[in-house]
PDB file of C-alpha atoms in Angstrom:
ATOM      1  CA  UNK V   1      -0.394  86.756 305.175  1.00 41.00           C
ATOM      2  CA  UNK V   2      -1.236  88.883 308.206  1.00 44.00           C
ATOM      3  CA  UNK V   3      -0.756  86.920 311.525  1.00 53.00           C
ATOM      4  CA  UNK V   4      -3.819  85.508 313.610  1.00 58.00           C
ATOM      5  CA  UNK V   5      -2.486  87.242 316.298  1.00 61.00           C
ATOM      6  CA  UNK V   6      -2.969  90.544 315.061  1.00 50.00           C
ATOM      7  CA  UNK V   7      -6.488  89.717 314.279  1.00 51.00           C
ATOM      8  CA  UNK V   8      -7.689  87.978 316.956  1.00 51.00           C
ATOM      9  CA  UNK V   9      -5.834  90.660 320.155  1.00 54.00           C
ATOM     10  CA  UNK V  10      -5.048  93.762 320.632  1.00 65.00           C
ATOM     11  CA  UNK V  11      -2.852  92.992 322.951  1.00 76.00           C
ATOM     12  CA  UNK V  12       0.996  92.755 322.906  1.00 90.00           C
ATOM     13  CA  UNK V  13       2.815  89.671 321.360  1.00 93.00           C
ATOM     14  CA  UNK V  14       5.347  87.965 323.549  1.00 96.00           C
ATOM     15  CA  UNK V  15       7.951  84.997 322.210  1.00 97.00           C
ATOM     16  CA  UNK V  16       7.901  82.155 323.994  1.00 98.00           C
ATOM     17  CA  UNK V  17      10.537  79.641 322.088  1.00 98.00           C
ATOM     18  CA  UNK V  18      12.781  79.520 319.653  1.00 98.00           C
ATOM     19  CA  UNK V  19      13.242  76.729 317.124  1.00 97.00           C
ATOM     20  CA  UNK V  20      16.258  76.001 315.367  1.00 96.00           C
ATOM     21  CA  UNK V  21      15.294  73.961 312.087  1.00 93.00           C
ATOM     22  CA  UNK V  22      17.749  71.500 310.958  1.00 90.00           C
ATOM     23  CA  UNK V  23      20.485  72.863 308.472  1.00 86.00           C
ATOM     24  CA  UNK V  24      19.170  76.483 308.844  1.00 89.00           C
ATOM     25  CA  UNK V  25      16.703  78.827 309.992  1.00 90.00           C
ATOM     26  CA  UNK V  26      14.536  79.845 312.869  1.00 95.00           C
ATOM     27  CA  UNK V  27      10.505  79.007 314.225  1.00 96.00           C
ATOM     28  CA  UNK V  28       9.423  81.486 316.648  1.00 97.00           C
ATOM     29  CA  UNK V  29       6.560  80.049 319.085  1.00 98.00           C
ATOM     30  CA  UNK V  30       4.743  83.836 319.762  1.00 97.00           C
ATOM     31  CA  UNK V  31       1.568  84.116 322.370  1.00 97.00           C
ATOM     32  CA  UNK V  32      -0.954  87.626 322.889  1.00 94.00           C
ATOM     33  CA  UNK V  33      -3.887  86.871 325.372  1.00 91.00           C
ATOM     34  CA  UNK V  34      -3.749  82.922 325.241  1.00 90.00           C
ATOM     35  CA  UNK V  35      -3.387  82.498 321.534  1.00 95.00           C
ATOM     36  CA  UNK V  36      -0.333  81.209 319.779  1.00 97.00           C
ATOM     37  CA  UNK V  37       1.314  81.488 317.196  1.00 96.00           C
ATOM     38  CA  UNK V  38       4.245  79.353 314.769  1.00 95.00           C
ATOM     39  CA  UNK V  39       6.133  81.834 312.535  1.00 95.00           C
ATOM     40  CA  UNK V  40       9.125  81.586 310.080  1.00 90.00           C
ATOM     41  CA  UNK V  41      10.414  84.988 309.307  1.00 87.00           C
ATOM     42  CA  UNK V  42       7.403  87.108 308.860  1.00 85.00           C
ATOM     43  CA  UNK V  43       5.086  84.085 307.608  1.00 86.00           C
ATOM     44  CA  UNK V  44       2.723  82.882 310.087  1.00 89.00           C
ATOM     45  CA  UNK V  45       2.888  78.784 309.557  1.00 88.00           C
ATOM     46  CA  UNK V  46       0.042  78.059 312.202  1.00 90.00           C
ATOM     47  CA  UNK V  47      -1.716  80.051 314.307  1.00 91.00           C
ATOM     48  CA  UNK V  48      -4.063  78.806 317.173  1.00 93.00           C
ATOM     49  CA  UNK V  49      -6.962  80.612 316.161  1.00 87.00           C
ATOM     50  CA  UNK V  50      -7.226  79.433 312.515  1.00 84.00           C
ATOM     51  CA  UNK V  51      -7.050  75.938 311.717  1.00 91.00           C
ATOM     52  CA  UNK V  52     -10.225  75.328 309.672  1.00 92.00           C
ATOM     53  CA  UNK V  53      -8.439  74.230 306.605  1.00 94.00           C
ATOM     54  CA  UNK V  54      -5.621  72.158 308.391  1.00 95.00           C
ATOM     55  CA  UNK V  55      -8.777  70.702 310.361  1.00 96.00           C
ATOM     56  CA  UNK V  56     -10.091  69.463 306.853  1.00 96.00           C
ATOM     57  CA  UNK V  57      -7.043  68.266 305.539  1.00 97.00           C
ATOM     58  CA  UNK V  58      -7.838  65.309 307.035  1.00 98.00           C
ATOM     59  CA  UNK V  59     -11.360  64.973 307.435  1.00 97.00           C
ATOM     60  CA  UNK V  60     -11.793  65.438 303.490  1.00 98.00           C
ATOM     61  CA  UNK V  61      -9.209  63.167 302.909  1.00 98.00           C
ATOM     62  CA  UNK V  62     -11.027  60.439 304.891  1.00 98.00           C
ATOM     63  CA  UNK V  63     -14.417  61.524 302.800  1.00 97.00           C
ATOM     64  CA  UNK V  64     -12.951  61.047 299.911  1.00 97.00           C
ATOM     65  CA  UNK V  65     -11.383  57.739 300.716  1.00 97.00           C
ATOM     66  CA  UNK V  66     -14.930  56.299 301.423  1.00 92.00           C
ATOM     67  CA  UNK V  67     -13.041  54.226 304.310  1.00 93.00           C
ATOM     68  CA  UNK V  68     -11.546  54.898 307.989  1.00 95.00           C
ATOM     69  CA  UNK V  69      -9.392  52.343 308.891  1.00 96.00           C
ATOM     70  CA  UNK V  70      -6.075  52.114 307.531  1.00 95.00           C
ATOM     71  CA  UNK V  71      -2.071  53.735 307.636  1.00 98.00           C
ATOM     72  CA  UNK V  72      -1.812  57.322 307.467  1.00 98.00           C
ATOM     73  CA  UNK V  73       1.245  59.500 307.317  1.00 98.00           C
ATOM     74  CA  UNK V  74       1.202  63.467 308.496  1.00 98.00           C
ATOM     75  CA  UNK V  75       3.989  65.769 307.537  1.00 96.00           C
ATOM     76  CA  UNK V  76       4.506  68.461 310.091  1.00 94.00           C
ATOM     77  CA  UNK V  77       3.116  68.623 313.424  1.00 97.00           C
ATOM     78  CA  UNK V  78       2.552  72.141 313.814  1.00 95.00           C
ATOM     79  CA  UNK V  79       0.017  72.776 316.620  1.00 97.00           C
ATOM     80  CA  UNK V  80      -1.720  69.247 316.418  1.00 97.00           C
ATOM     81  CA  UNK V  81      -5.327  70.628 314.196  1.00 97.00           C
ATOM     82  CA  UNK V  82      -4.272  68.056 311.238  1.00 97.00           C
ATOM     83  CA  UNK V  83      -3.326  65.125 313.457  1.00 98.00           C
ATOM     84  CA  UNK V  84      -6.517  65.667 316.260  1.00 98.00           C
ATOM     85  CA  UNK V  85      -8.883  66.309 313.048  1.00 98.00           C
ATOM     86  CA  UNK V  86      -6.946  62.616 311.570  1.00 98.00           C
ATOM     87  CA  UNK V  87      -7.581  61.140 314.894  1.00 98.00           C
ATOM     88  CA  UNK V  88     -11.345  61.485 315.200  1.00 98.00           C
ATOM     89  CA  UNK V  89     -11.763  60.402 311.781  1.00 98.00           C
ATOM     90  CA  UNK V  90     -10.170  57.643 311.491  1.00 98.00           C
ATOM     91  CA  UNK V  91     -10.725  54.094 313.368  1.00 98.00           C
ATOM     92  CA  UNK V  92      -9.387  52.943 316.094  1.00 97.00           C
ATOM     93  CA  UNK V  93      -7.664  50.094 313.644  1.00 96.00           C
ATOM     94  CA  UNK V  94      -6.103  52.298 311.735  1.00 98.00           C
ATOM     95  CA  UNK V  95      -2.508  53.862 312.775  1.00 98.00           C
ATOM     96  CA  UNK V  96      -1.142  57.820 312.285  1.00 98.00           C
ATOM     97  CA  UNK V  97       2.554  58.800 311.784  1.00 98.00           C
ATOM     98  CA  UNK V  98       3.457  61.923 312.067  1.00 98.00           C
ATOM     99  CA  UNK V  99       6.963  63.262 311.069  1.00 98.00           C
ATOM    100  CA  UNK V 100       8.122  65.981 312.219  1.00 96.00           C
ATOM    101  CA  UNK V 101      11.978  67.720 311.383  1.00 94.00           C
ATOM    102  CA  UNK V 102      11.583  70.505 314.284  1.00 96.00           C
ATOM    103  CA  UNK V 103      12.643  68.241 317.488  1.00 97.00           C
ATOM    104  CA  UNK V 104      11.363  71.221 320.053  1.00 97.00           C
ATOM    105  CA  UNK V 105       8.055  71.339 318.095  1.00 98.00           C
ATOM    106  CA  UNK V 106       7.433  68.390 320.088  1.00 98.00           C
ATOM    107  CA  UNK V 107       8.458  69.688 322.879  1.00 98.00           C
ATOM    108  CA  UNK V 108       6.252  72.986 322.546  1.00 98.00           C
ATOM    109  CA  UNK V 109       2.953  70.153 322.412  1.00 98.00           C
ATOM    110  CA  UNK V 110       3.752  68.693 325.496  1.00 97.00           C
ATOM    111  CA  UNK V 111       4.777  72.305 327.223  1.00 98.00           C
ATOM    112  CA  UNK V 112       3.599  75.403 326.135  1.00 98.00           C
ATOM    113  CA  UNK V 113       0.993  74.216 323.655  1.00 98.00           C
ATOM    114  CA  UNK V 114      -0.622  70.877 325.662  1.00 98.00           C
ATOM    115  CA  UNK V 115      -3.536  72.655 326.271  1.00 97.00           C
ATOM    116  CA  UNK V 116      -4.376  72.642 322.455  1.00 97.00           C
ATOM    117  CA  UNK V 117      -3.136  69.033 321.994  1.00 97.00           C
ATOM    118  CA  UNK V 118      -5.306  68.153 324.555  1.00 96.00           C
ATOM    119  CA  UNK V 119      -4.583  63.791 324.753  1.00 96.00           C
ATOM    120  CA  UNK V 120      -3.742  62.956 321.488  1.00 97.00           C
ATOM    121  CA  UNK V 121      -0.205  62.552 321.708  1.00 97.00           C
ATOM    122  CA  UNK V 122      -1.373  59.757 324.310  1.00 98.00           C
ATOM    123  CA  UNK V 123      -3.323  58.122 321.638  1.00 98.00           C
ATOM    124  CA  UNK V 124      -2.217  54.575 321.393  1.00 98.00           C
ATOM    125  CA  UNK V 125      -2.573  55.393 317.074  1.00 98.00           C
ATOM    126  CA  UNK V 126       0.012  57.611 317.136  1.00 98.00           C
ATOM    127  CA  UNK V 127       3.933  57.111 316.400  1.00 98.00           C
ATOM    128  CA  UNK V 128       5.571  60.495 315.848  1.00 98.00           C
ATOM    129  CA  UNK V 129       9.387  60.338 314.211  1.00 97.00           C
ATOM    130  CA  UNK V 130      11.626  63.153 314.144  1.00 97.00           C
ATOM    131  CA  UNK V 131      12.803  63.433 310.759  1.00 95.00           C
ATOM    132  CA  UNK V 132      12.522  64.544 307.275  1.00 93.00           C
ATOM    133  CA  UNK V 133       8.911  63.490 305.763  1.00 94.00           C
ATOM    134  CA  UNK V 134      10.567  63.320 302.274  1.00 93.00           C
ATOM    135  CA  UNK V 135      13.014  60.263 303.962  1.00 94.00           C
ATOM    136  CA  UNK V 136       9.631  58.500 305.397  1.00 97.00           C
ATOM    137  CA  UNK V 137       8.214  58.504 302.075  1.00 97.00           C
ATOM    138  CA  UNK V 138      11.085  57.278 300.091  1.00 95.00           C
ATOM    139  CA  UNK V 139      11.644  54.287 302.204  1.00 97.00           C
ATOM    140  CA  UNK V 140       7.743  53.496 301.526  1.00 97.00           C
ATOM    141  CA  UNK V 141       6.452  51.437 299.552  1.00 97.00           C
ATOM    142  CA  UNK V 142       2.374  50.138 298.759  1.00 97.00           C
ATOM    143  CA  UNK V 143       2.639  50.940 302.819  1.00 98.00           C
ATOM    144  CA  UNK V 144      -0.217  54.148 302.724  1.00 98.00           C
ATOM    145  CA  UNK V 145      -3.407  55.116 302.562  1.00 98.00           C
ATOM    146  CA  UNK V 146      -3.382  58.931 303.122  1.00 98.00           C
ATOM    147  CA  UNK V 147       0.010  61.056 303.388  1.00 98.00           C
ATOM    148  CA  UNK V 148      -1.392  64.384 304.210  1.00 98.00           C
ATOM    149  CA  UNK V 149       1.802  67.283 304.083  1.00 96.00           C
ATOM    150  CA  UNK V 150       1.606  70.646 305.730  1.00 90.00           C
ATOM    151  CA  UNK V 151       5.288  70.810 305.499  1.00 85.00           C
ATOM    152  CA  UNK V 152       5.502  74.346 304.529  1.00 79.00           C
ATOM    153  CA  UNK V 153       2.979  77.289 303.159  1.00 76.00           C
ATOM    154  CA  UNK V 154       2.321  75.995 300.026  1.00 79.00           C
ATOM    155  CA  UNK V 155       4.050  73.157 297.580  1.00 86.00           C
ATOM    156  CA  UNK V 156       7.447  75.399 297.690  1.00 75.00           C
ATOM    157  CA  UNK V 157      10.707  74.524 299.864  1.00 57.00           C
ATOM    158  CA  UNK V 158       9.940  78.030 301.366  1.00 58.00           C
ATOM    159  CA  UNK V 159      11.200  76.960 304.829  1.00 58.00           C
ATOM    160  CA  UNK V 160      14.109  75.267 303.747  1.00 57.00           C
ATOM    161  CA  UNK V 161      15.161  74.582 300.720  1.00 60.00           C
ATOM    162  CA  UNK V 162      15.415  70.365 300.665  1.00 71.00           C
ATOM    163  CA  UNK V 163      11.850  70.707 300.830  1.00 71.00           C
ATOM    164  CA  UNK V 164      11.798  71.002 296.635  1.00 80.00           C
ATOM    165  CA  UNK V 165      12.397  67.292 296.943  1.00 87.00           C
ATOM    166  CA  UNK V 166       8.872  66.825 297.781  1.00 90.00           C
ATOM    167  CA  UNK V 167       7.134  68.764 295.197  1.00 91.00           C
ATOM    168  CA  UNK V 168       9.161  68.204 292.205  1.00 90.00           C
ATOM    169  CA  UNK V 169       8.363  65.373 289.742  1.00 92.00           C
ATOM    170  CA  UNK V 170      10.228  62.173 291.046  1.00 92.00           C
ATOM    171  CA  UNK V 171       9.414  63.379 294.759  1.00 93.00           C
ATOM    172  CA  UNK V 172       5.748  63.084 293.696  1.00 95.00           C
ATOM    173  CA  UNK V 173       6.678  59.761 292.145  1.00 96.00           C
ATOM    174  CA  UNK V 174       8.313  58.846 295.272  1.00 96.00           C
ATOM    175  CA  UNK V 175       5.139  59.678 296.917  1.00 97.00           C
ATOM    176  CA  UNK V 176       2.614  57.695 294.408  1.00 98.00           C
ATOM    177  CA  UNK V 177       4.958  54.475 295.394  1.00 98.00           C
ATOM    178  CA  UNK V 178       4.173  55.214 299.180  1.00 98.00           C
ATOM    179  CA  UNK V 179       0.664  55.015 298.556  1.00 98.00           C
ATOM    180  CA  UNK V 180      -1.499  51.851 298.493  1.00 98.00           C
ATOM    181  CA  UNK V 181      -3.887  51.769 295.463  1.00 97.00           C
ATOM    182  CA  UNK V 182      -6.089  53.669 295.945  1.00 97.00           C
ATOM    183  CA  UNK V 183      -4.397  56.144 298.643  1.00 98.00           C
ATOM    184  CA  UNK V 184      -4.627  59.715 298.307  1.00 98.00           C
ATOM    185  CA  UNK V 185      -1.814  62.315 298.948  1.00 98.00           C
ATOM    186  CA  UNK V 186      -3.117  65.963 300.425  1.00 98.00           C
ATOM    187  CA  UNK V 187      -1.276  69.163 300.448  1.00 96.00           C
ATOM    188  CA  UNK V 188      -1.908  71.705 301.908  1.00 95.00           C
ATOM    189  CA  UNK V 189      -1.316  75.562 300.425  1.00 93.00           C
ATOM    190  CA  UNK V 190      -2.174  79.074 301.766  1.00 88.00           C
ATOM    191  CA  UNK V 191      -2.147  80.204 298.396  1.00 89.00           C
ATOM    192  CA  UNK V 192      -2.909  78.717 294.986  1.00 91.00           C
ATOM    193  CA  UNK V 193      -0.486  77.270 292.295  1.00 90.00           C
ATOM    194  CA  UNK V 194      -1.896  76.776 289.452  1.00 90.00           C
ATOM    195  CA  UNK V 195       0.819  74.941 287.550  1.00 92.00           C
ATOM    196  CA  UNK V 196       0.944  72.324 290.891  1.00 94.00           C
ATOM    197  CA  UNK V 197      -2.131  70.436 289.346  1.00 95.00           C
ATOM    198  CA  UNK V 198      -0.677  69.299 286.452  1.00 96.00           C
ATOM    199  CA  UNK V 199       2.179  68.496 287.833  1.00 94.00           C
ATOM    200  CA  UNK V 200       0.626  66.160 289.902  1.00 97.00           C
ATOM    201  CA  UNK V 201      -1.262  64.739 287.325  1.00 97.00           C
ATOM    202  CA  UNK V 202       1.387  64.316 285.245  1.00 96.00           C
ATOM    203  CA  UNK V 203       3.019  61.933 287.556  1.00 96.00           C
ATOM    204  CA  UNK V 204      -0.052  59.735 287.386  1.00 97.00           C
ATOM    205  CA  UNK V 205      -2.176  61.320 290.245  1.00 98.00           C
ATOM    206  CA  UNK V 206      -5.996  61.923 289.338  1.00 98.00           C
ATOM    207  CA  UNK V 207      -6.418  65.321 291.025  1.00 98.00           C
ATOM    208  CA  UNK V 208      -8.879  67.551 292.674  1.00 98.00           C
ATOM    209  CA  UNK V 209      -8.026  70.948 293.800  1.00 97.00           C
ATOM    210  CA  UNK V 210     -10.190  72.713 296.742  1.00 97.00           C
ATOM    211  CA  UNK V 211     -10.983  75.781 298.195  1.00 95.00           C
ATOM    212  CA  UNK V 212     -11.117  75.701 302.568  1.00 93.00           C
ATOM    213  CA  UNK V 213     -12.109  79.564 304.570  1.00 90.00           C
ATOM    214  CA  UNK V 214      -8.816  80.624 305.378  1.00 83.00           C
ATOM    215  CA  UNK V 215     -10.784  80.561 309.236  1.00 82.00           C
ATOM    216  CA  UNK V 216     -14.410  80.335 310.288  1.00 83.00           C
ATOM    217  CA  UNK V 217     -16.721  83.075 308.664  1.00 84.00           C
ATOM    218  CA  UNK V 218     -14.075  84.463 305.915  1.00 82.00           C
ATOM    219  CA  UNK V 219     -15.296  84.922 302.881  1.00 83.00           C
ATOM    220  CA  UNK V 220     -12.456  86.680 300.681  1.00 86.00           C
ATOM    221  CA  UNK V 221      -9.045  84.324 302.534  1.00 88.00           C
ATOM    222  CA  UNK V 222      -8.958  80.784 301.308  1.00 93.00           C
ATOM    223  CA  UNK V 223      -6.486  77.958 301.222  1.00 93.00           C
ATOM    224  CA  UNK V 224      -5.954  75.787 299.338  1.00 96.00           C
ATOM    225  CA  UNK V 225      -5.774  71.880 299.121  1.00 97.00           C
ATOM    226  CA  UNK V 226      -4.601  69.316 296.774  1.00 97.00           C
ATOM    227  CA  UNK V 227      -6.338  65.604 296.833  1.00 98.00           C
ATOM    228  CA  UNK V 228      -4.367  63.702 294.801  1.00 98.00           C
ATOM    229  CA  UNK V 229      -5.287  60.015 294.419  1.00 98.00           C
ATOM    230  CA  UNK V 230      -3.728  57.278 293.181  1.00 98.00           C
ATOM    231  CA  UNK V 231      -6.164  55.134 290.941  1.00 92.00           C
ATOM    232  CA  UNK V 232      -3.930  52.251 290.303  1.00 81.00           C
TER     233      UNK V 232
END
């Protein structure tokens, strides 16, 4: 997937930070003319830019809920588009964890990347734990009504490998338990999987799969998105 960046500026990239990811691996933070970018190797993960589909990751969720108060779990804080999209749709009853395994991501919204956070890691909503997501939901139980995962590009342990647990069949079980009846599990994907549907269902999710502009005005990129929802 080409990088934002290179769409958006002609102008040369410069790395800011660098990331070291629990058990392995690297996140460069990269910037050209005031926009930013999150990359793993190649693979752009977030890019300031282009966040119309993390953006509805949560707002759909809460549409198809039909409610906005409630507990709601994030996986992966990336550059703050899911969790500020999750904050303005949600009540001010309701209450928004985000985990995130990356401690300096953290430390890039309150530094580098505050501008785009803006105040909402001052919302008084918001706990954020540094950890594994997988770990948050297997100590869960009945406890949520959304857990919305943008954990890696797609339902894959691309970034690091313990990230399988999450899309293979008892981590989706594990997941269904975390939910309230009711709840609905979204993941997000930069490209589609077309066996990832029926997985889900097989576990017991009733599923609907969507197509989001990969960013504002395309009409040939598109991610993809998962609402998974569990009935009983």
């Amino acid at each position: 997937m080409a990088s934002s960046l290179t769409r958006s500026s002609p102008d040369p990239v410069e790395l800011v930070d660098i990331a070291e990811i629990p058990g392995g691996g690297q996140l460069r933070l990269l910037r050209s003319d005031g926009d930013y970018s999150i990359q793993f190797g190649s693979e752009e993960l977030m890019g300031s830019c282009d966040h119309v589909s993390e953006e509805a990751l949560a707002t759909l969720t809460c549409q198809r809920l039909g409610h906005r108060d409630g507990n709601v779990l994030i996986g992966g804080l990336g550059m703050g588009f899911t969790l500020g999209a999750a904050l303005a749709a949600w009540s001010a009853r309701s209450s928004i964890i985000v985990a995130e395994l990356v401690p300096k991501v953290v430390t890039w919204a309150g530094g580098p990347l505050a501008h785009i956070f803006r105040d909402h890691l001052a919302d008084p909503r918001l706990t954020i734990e540094i950890g594994d997501v997988h770990n948050v939901i297997g100590a869960s139980k009945d406890r949520f009504d959304a857990i919305l995962l943008d954990v890696d590009n797609g339902p894959d342990g691309m970034i690091r490998p313990e990230n399988e647990r999450i899309y293979c069949n008892w981590g989706l079980r594990s997941a269904l338990g975390a939910l309230k009846p009711g709840g609905m599990l979204a993941i997000w994907s930069a490209y589609p999987a077309e066996e990832f549907g029926p997985k889900l269902e097989d576990v017991g999710f009733e599923v609907e799969e969507v197509r989001v502009p990969a960013f504002t005005g395309s009409e040939r990129e598109f991610h993809h998105i998962w609402f998974a929802q569990r009935v009983r």
